[in-house]
DNA sequence: GCCAGATACTTGCGCAAGCAACTACTTTGC
DNA sequence: GCAAAGTAGTTGCTTGCGCAAGTATCTGGC
């Protein structure tokens, strides 16, 4: 095996590690958010993204990118949250194709309620991942990223 | 904000970064594998995991863990691959509840065909992620993990 | 001004996922 | 040795996803 081949193998190994860590964290968050506030991980992601947005509104496309979802999935995701009264659609005045979504006060309230559960579960998931030998270095590396 | 609160925010930011990187790599692999050999990412993961296994066989449960899938999803995933002749089910002699899955030669062949596309796409996905400011540090960190 | 092509979102459809219930087998306790 | 509890895998059902096609709106060439 030459140096080049090693690089390929290192990348593949890194990807498997990344996927494994992502999968285990997501599964734990899913369970915790579901039982605490009946939200899926992507639903939480939407509420959280909106709350961290100036003016608390985003267009569908931005939301699609933030959640790594297709635009059709985003439509239905927003439908679900709108039906529960957690956000509202607002037509763009300047570009009438566009639609802004905005958190309602119920949405803000639910997010506040969900956040502690989310953060605790995330901490616990990272801690338990750190005990798995294959995952431990990546967890350490993740913690070392400066949070902007 | 105290030190404790910062740690929470750093973890949340790290998780968002991890999820974003995972999502973008997975999407690119999905497209590439689909067009090259009509495999999804998890299907490739199964074939790859089997090929890296001594004796080339694994039990359903192991497979479920390796793919982060439920056991019912694993059943149907193995069905799909079996229907395409890429692997076979073999009853365990020692524990008759268990079922081994094993790559067929067609499965090995397809995997060999898929691997270059997979590896190139992975390299390209990492390279392009490295150009995104938020993702760049994590990509660097991933490359620095020693591959066992 | 107006038509062609691009962009933003929605809808119809098929597919793969999870949960819960089921069957089959093994292990434990007495 | 046998009943109870546990484990391995499959099946029925519901849900959410992506793709492709559809509608509405904007933009650029002439």
Coordinates of C-alpha atoms (C1' of nucleotides) in Angstrom, one line a residue:
Chain A
X1 CA 0.0 0.0 0.0
X2 CA 1.4 3.4 -1.0
X3 CA 0.9 6.7 0.6
X4 CA -2.0 7.5 -1.7
X5 CA -3.9 4.3 -0.8
X6 CA -3.5 5.0 2.9
X7 CA -5.1 8.4 2.5
X8 CA -8.1 6.8 0.8
X9 CA -8.4 4.4 3.7
X10 CA -8.0 7.1 6.3
X11 CA -10.8 9.1 4.7
X12 CA -13.1 6.1 4.6
X13 CA -12.4 5.3 8.2
X14 CA -13.0 8.9 9.2
X15 CA -16.3 8.9 7.3
X16 CA -17.4 5.7 9.0
X17 CA -16.5 7.2 12.4
X18 CA -18.4 10.4 11.5
X19 CA -21.4 8.5 10.4
X20 CA -21.4 6.3 13.5
X21 CA -21.1 9.3 15.9
X22 CA -23.8 11.2 14.0
X23 CA -26.1 8.2 14.1
X24 CA -25.8 7.6 17.8
X25 CA -26.2 11.2 18.7
X26 CA -29.2 11.6 16.5
X27 CA -30.9 8.5 17.8
X28 CA -30.6 9.7 21.4
X29 CA -31.8 13.2 20.6
X30 CA -34.7 11.8 18.7
X31 CA -35.9 9.7 21.6
X32 CA -35.3 12.5 24.2
X33 CA -37.1 15.2 22.1
X34 CA -39.9 12.9 21.2
X35 CA -40.6 12.0 24.8
X36 CA -40.1 15.5 26.2
X37 CA -42.0 17.7 23.7
X38 CA -43.0 15.4 20.8
X39 CA -40.6 17.0 18.3
X40 CA -38.3 15.2 15.9
X41 CA -34.7 16.3 15.6
X42 CA -35.3 18.2 12.3
X43 CA -38.3 19.9 13.8
X44 CA -36.2 21.0 16.7
X45 CA -33.6 22.1 14.3
X46 CA -36.1 24.3 12.5
X47 CA -37.3 26.0 15.6
X48 CA -33.8 26.5 16.9
X49 CA -32.6 27.9 13.6
X50 CA -35.5 30.3 13.5
X51 CA -34.8 31.5 17.0
X52 CA -31.2 32.2 16.2
X53 CA -32.2 34.2 13.2
X54 CA -32.4 38.0 13.4
X55 CA -36.0 38.9 13.1
X56 CA -36.9 35.3 13.7
X57 CA -37.9 34.5 10.1
X58 CA -36.4 32.5 7.3
X59 CA -37.4 31.6 3.8
X60 CA -38.2 28.0 2.9
X61 CA -35.0 27.6 0.9
X62 CA -32.8 28.7 3.8
X63 CA -34.6 26.3 6.0
X64 CA -34.1 23.5 3.5
X65 CA -30.4 24.2 3.5
X66 CA -30.2 24.5 7.3
X67 CA -31.9 21.1 7.7
X68 CA -30.3 19.4 4.7
X69 CA -33.7 18.5 3.5
X70 CA -35.3 18.7 0.0
X71 CA -37.7 21.5 -0.6
X72 CA -40.7 19.2 -0.7
X73 CA -39.8 17.8 2.7
X74 CA -39.4 21.3 4.0
X75 CA -42.9 22.2 2.8
X76 CA -44.3 19.3 4.7
X77 CA -42.2 19.9 7.8
X78 CA -43.3 23.6 7.9
X79 CA -46.9 22.3 7.4
X80 CA -46.6 20.1 10.4
X81 CA -45.2 22.8 12.6
X82 CA -47.7 25.3 11.4
X83 CA -50.6 22.9 12.1
X84 CA -49.3 22.7 15.7
X85 CA -49.3 26.5 15.9
X86 CA -45.5 26.7 16.4
X87 CA -44.8 28.9 13.5
X88 CA -46.6 30.9 10.8
X89 CA -46.1 31.5 7.1
X90 CA -45.8 35.1 6.0
X91 CA -45.8 36.1 2.3
X92 CA -42.8 38.1 1.2
X93 CA -43.9 41.5 0.0
X94 CA -40.8 42.1 -2.2
X95 CA -40.7 38.7 -3.8
X96 CA -44.1 37.2 -4.0
X97 CA -42.8 33.7 -4.8
X98 CA -41.1 33.6 -1.4
X99 CA -42.5 32.7 1.9
X100 CA -41.1 33.6 5.3
X101 CA -41.6 31.3 8.3
X102 CA -41.7 32.9 11.7
X103 CA -41.8 31.4 15.2
X104 CA -45.1 32.0 17.1
X105 CA -45.0 32.6 20.8
X106 CA -46.1 29.0 21.3
X107 CA -43.1 28.0 19.2
X108 CA -40.7 30.1 21.3
X109 CA -42.2 28.6 24.4
X110 CA -41.9 25.1 23.2
X111 CA -38.3 25.7 22.1
X112 CA -37.4 27.0 25.6
X113 CA -39.0 23.9 27.1
X114 CA -37.1 21.6 24.7
X115 CA -33.7 23.2 24.9
X116 CA -32.7 21.9 28.3
X117 CA -33.6 18.3 27.3
X118 CA -31.8 18.7 24.0
X119 CA -28.6 20.1 25.6
X120 CA -28.5 17.5 28.4
X121 CA -29.1 14.7 26.0
X122 CA -26.4 16.0 23.7
X123 CA -23.9 16.2 26.6
X124 CA -24.8 12.7 27.7
X125 CA -24.6 11.3 24.1
X126 CA -21.1 12.9 23.7
X127 CA -20.0 11.6 27.0
X128 CA -21.1 8.0 26.3
X129 CA -19.6 8.2 22.8
X130 CA -16.3 9.2 24.3
X131 CA -16.3 5.8 26.0
X132 CA -16.3 4.0 22.7
X133 CA -12.7 3.6 21.5
X134 CA -13.4 4.2 17.8
X135 CA -15.4 7.4 18.5
X136 CA -13.4 8.9 21.3
X137 CA -10.8 10.8 19.1
X138 CA -13.6 12.4 17.0
X139 CA -15.5 13.5 20.1
X140 CA -12.4 15.0 21.5
X141 CA -11.8 16.8 18.2
X142 CA -15.3 18.1 18.2
X143 CA -15.0 19.6 21.6
X144 CA -11.8 21.3 20.6
X145 CA -13.4 23.2 17.8
X146 CA -13.8 26.8 18.9
X147 CA -17.4 27.7 18.8
X148 CA -16.9 30.6 16.4
Chain B
X1 CA -22.9 33.7 30.3
X2 CA -20.7 31.6 32.6
X3 CA -18.2 29.0 31.6
X4 CA -20.8 26.3 31.9
X5 CA -23.2 27.9 29.5
X6 CA -20.4 28.4 27.0
X7 CA -19.7 24.7 27.0
X8 CA -23.3 24.0 26.2
X9 CA -23.2 26.4 23.3
X10 CA -19.9 24.9 22.0
X11 CA -21.4 21.4 22.1
X12 CA -24.5 22.6 20.3
X13 CA -22.5 24.4 17.6
X14 CA -20.2 21.3 17.3
X15 CA -23.3 19.1 16.8
X16 CA -24.7 21.4 14.1
X17 CA -21.4 21.3 12.3
X18 CA -21.2 17.5 12.5
X19 CA -24.8 17.2 11.3
X20 CA -24.2 19.6 8.4
X21 CA -21.0 17.8 7.3
X22 CA -22.6 14.4 7.6
X23 CA -25.6 15.5 5.6
X24 CA -23.6 17.0 2.8
X25 CA -21.3 14.0 2.5
X26 CA -24.1 11.5 2.6
X27 CA -26.1 13.4 -0.1
X28 CA -23.1 13.4 -2.4
X29 CA -22.4 9.7 -1.8
X30 CA -26.0 8.9 -2.3
X31 CA -26.1 10.4 -5.7
X32 CA -22.8 9.0 -6.8
X33 CA -23.5 5.4 -5.7
X34 CA -27.0 5.6 -7.1
X35 CA -25.8 6.6 -10.5
X36 CA -22.8 4.3 -10.6
X37 CA -24.1 1.0 -9.2
X38 CA -27.7 1.7 -8.0
X39 CA -26.8 1.3 -4.4
X40 CA -27.9 3.6 -1.5
X41 CA -25.4 4.6 1.1
X42 CA -26.6 2.1 3.6
X43 CA -26.6 -0.7 1.0
X44 CA -23.0 0.1 0.2
X45 CA -22.2 0.2 4.0
X46 CA -23.5 -3.3 4.3
X47 CA -21.5 -4.7 1.4
X48 CA -18.4 -2.9 2.7
X49 CA -18.9 -4.1 6.2
X50 CA -19.3 -7.7 5.1
X51 CA -16.2 -7.5 2.9
X52 CA -14.1 -6.2 5.8
X53 CA -15.4 -9.0 8.1
X54 CA -13.3 -12.1 8.6
X55 CA -15.1 -15.0 6.9
X56 CA -17.3 -12.4 5.1
X57 CA -20.3 -13.1 7.2
X58 CA -22.2 -11.2 9.9
X59 CA -25.4 -11.7 11.8
X60 CA -28.4 -9.5 11.3
X61 CA -27.9 -7.8 14.7
X62 CA -24.3 -6.9 13.9
X63 CA -25.4 -5.5 10.6
X64 CA -28.1 -3.4 12.3
X65 CA -25.6 -1.9 14.7
X66 CA -23.1 -1.3 11.8
X67 CA -25.7 0.6 9.9
X68 CA -27.4 2.3 12.8
X69 CA -30.7 0.8 11.6
X70 CA -33.6 -0.9 13.3
X71 CA -33.8 -4.6 13.0
X72 CA -36.9 -4.4 10.8
X73 CA -35.1 -2.1 8.5
X74 CA -32.2 -4.4 8.4
X75 CA -34.4 -7.4 7.5
X76 CA -35.8 -5.5 4.5
X77 CA -32.4 -4.1 3.5
X78 CA -31.0 -7.6 3.5
X79 CA -34.0 -8.7 1.5
X80 CA -33.3 -6.1 -1.2
X81 CA -29.7 -7.1 -1.5
X82 CA -30.5 -10.8 -1.5
X83 CA -33.1 -10.3 -4.2
X84 CA -30.4 -8.7 -6.3
X85 CA -28.1 -11.7 -5.6
X86 CA -25.5 -9.6 -3.8
X87 CA -25.6 -11.6 -0.6
X88 CA -27.1 -14.8 0.8
X89 CA -28.7 -15.7 4.1
X90 CA -27.1 -18.7 5.9
X91 CA -28.7 -20.3 9.0
X92 CA -26.5 -20.5 12.0
X93 CA -25.9 -24.1 13.0
X94 CA -25.1 -23.3 16.6
X95 CA -27.9 -20.8 17.3
X96 CA -30.8 -21.6 15.1
X97 CA -32.5 -18.2 15.8
X98 CA -29.5 -16.5 14.2
X99 CA -28.9 -15.8 10.5
X100 CA -25.6 -15.0 8.9
X101 CA -25.4 -12.9 5.8
X102 CA -22.6 -13.5 3.4
X103 CA -21.4 -11.7 0.2
X104 CA -21.9 -13.6 -3.0
X105 CA -19.3 -13.3 -5.7
X106 CA -21.7 -10.9 -7.5
X107 CA -21.8 -8.8 -4.3
X108 CA -18.0 -8.8 -4.1
X109 CA -17.8 -7.8 -7.8
X110 CA -20.3 -5.0 -7.4
X111 CA -18.5 -3.7 -4.3
X112 CA -15.2 -3.6 -6.2
X113 CA -17.0 -1.6 -8.9
X114 CA -18.5 0.8 -6.4
X115 CA -15.5 1.4 -4.3
X116 CA -13.6 3.8 -6.6
X117 CA -16.7 5.9 -7.1
X118 CA -17.3 5.9 -3.4
X119 CA -13.7 6.9 -2.5
X120 CA -13.5 9.6 -5.2
X121 CA -16.8 11.1 -4.2
X122 CA -15.8 11.0 -0.5
X123 CA -12.6 12.8 -1.3
X124 CA -14.4 15.4 -3.4
X125 CA -17.1 15.9 -0.8
X126 CA -14.4 16.5 1.9
X127 CA -12.5 18.9 -0.3
X128 CA -15.6 20.9 -1.1
X129 CA -16.7 20.9 2.6
X130 CA -13.2 22.3 3.4
X131 CA -14.1 25.4 1.4
X132 CA -17.0 26.1 3.7
X133 CA -15.8 28.2 6.6
X134 CA -18.0 26.6 9.2
X135 CA -17.1 23.1 8.2
X136 CA -13.4 23.5 7.5
X137 CA -12.1 22.9 11.0
X138 CA -14.0 19.7 11.4
X139 CA -12.8 18.4 8.1
X140 CA -9.3 19.1 9.1
X141 CA -9.8 17.4 12.4
X142 CA -11.3 14.4 10.6
X143 CA -8.2 14.1 8.4
X144 CA -6.0 14.2 11.5
X145 CA -7.6 11.2 13.1
X146 CA -5.1 8.3 12.7
X147 CA -6.9 5.5 10.8
X148 CA -6.3 3.0 13.6
Chain C
dG1 C1' -43.9 45.6 -23.3
dC2 C1' -43.5 40.7 -23.9
dC3 C1' -42.0 36.1 -24.2
dA4 C1' -38.4 32.4 -22.7
dG5 C1' -36.1 30.7 -19.1
dA6 C1' -35.0 30.7 -14.2
dT7 C1' -36.6 30.5 -9.3
dA8 C1' -39.8 29.5 -5.1
dC9 C1' -42.9 26.7 -3.3
dT10 C1' -46.5 22.8 -3.5
dT11 C1' -48.5 18.2 -4.8
dG12 C1' -48.7 13.1 -6.4
dC13 C1' -46.4 9.1 -5.9
dG14 C1' -43.4 5.3 -4.6
dC15 C1' -40.0 3.8 -1.2
dA16 C1' -37.6 3.0 3.0
dA17 C1' -37.7 3.8 8.0
dG18 C1' -39.5 2.9 12.9
dC19 C1' -42.7 0.8 16.2
dA20 C1' -45.3 -2.9 17.9
dA21 C1' -46.9 -7.4 17.5
dC22 C1' -45.7 -12.0 16.1
dT23 C1' -43.0 -16.6 15.6
dA24 C1' -39.2 -19.4 16.6
dC25 C1' -35.5 -20.7 19.3
dT26 C1' -32.4 -20.5 23.6
dT27 C1' -31.4 -19.8 28.5
dT28 C1' -32.6 -19.6 33.3
dG29 C1' -34.7 -21.1 37.6
dC30 C1' -36.7 -24.4 40.2
Chain D
dG1 C1' -37.4 -31.5 32.4
dC2 C1' -40.3 -27.9 31.9
dA3 C1' -42.3 -23.3 32.4
dA4 C1' -40.9 -18.3 32.2
dA5 C1' -38.2 -15.0 30.5
dG6 C1' -35.0 -13.4 27.1
dT7 C1' -33.1 -13.0 22.3
dA8 C1' -33.2 -13.2 16.9
dG9 C1' -35.5 -12.2 13.1
dT10 C1' -39.9 -11.1 10.3
dT11 C1' -44.4 -8.8 9.2
dG12 C1' -48.4 -5.1 9.3
dC13 C1' -49.0 -0.5 9.7
dT14 C1' -48.0 4.4 9.7
dT15 C1' -45.1 8.2 8.7
dG16 C1' -41.7 11.1 6.5
dC17 C1' -38.5 11.4 2.6
dG18 C1' -37.0 12.4 -2.4
dC19 C1' -38.1 12.9 -7.2
dA20 C1' -40.6 14.6 -10.8
dA21 C1' -44.2 17.4 -12.4
dG22 C1' -47.2 21.4 -11.6
dT23 C1' -48.3 26.5 -10.5
dA24 C1' -47.0 31.1 -9.6
dT25 C1' -43.7 34.7 -9.8
dC26 C1' -39.5 37.1 -11.3
dT27 C1' -35.8 38.4 -14.7
dG28 C1' -33.3 39.1 -19.1
dG29 C1' -33.1 39.7 -24.2
dC30 C1' -35.2 41.9 -27.8

